[in-house]
Amino acid sequence: VIVRIKPEEEEESSFVVVNGNEVTAPGLETSVTAAAVLGPNDGDSQEAVFDALQAELLPHAFDGFSTYMLAYGSTGSGKTHSLFGQ
C-alpha cells in the first residue's frame, strides 16, 4: 500500500498526521503503516509516484502476471491526479 496525500486547498485543514510511513487520522485510535507515504509538500511528483509503484508492479507485469492499481478516496481527493497527473 502506498499512500499519497494531496496538497491542501486554502479552505481545507489537514486531517492526517504522517510519521515516517505511518498515517494517523486525529480523533481515531488507529493508524495505517504503508510501504511508502508520498506527502503533499515534499516535492512528490508524478515521477515519485511512478518510482514508488514501478518497482513492485512492472516486474510482475513483464513476467506475464496481471497487475492493478486502485485509487480510493472521496470526490476531489486526488485520485485522477495520482493516476494520470491531471
C-alpha positions as a printed NumPy array, in Angstrom:
array([[  0.   ,   0.   ,   0.   ],
       [  1.303,   3.407,  -0.966],
       [ -0.431,   6.478,   0.436],
       [ -0.385,   9.772,  -1.46 ],
       [ -1.572,  12.83 ,   0.402],
       [ -2.726,  15.642,  -1.837],
       [ -1.824,  19.263,  -1.204],
       [ -4.375,  21.142,   0.872],
       [ -6.539,  23.782,  -0.708],
       [ -6.704,  27.144,   1.049],
       [-10.046,  26.381,   2.682],
       [ -9.02 ,  22.901,   3.85 ],
       [ -7.296,  21.851,   7.024],
       [ -5.099,  18.807,   7.492],
       [ -6.898,  15.683,   8.64 ],
       [ -3.962,  13.288,   8.783],
       [ -0.7  ,  13.098,  10.685],
       [  2.274,  11.446,   8.983],
       [  5.127,   9.964,  10.978],
       [  7.519,   8.181,   8.629],
       [  5.385,   5.549,   6.887],
       [  2.615,   5.695,   9.495],
       [ -0.528,   7.717,   8.769],
       [ -2.966,   8.605,  11.552],
       [ -6.253,  10.482,  11.446],
       [ -6.599,  12.636,  14.576],
       [ -9.505,  11.501,  16.73 ],
       [ -9.207,   7.894,  15.605],
       [ -7.425,   5.278,  17.658],
       [ -5.932,   3.522,  14.663],
       [ -3.184,   4.203,  12.188],
       [ -2.055,   2.703,   8.89 ],
       [  1.511,   1.726,   8.092],
       [  2.2  ,   1.968,   4.376],
       [  5.083,   0.822,   2.216],
       [  5.552,   4.465,   1.267],
       [  3.879,   7.777,   2.055],
       [  4.08 ,  10.441,  -0.622],
       [  3.384,  13.764,   1.044],
       [  1.972,  16.94 ,  -0.426],
       [  4.806,  19.269,   0.493],
       [  7.99 ,  17.272,  -0.007],
       [  8.152,  17.683,  -3.758],
       [  6.459,  14.386,  -4.542],
       [  5.655,  14.406,  -8.237],
       [  4.171,  12.031, -10.765],
       [  7.702,  10.676, -11.186],
       [  7.848,   9.89 ,  -7.453],
       [  4.529,   8.021,  -7.71 ],
       [  5.802,   6.068, -10.712],
       [  9.076,   5.249,  -8.984],
       [  7.258,   4.04 ,  -5.857],
       [  4.906,   1.806,  -7.863],
       [  7.053,   0.518, -10.69 ],
       [  9.44 ,  -1.45 ,  -8.503],
       [  6.536,  -3.618,  -7.378],
       [  4.2  ,  -3.69 , -10.404],
       [  6.319,  -3.684, -13.56 ],
       [  8.392,  -6.815, -12.899],
       [  5.182,  -8.802, -12.341],
       [  3.609,  -7.376, -15.495],
       [  6.714,  -8.234, -17.542],
       [  6.59 , -11.769, -16.137],
       [  3.062, -12.111, -17.549],
       [  1.078, -11.59 , -14.351],
       [ -1.873,  -9.259, -14.1  ],
       [ -1.228,  -6.123, -12.077],
       [ -3.548,  -3.364, -10.96 ],
       [ -3.586,  -0.057,  -9.22 ],
       [ -6.547,   1.205,  -7.238],
       [ -7.123,   4.824,  -6.323],
       [ -9.611,   5.217,  -3.488],
       [-10.98 ,   8.371,  -1.93 ],
       [-13.804,  10.843,  -1.844],
       [-14.602,  13.3  ,  -4.623],
       [-11.804,  15.811,  -5.002],
       [ -9.276,  13.76 ,  -3.029],
       [ -6.76 ,  13.499,  -5.886],
       [ -7.44 ,  10.077,  -7.433],
       [ -7.287,  11.231, -11.058],
       [ -4.225,  13.34 , -10.346],
       [ -2.451,  10.36 ,  -8.787],
       [ -3.26 ,   8.089, -11.725],
       [ -2.905,  10.478, -14.649],
       [ -1.263,  13.643, -13.36 ],
       [ -4.263,  15.759, -14.316]])
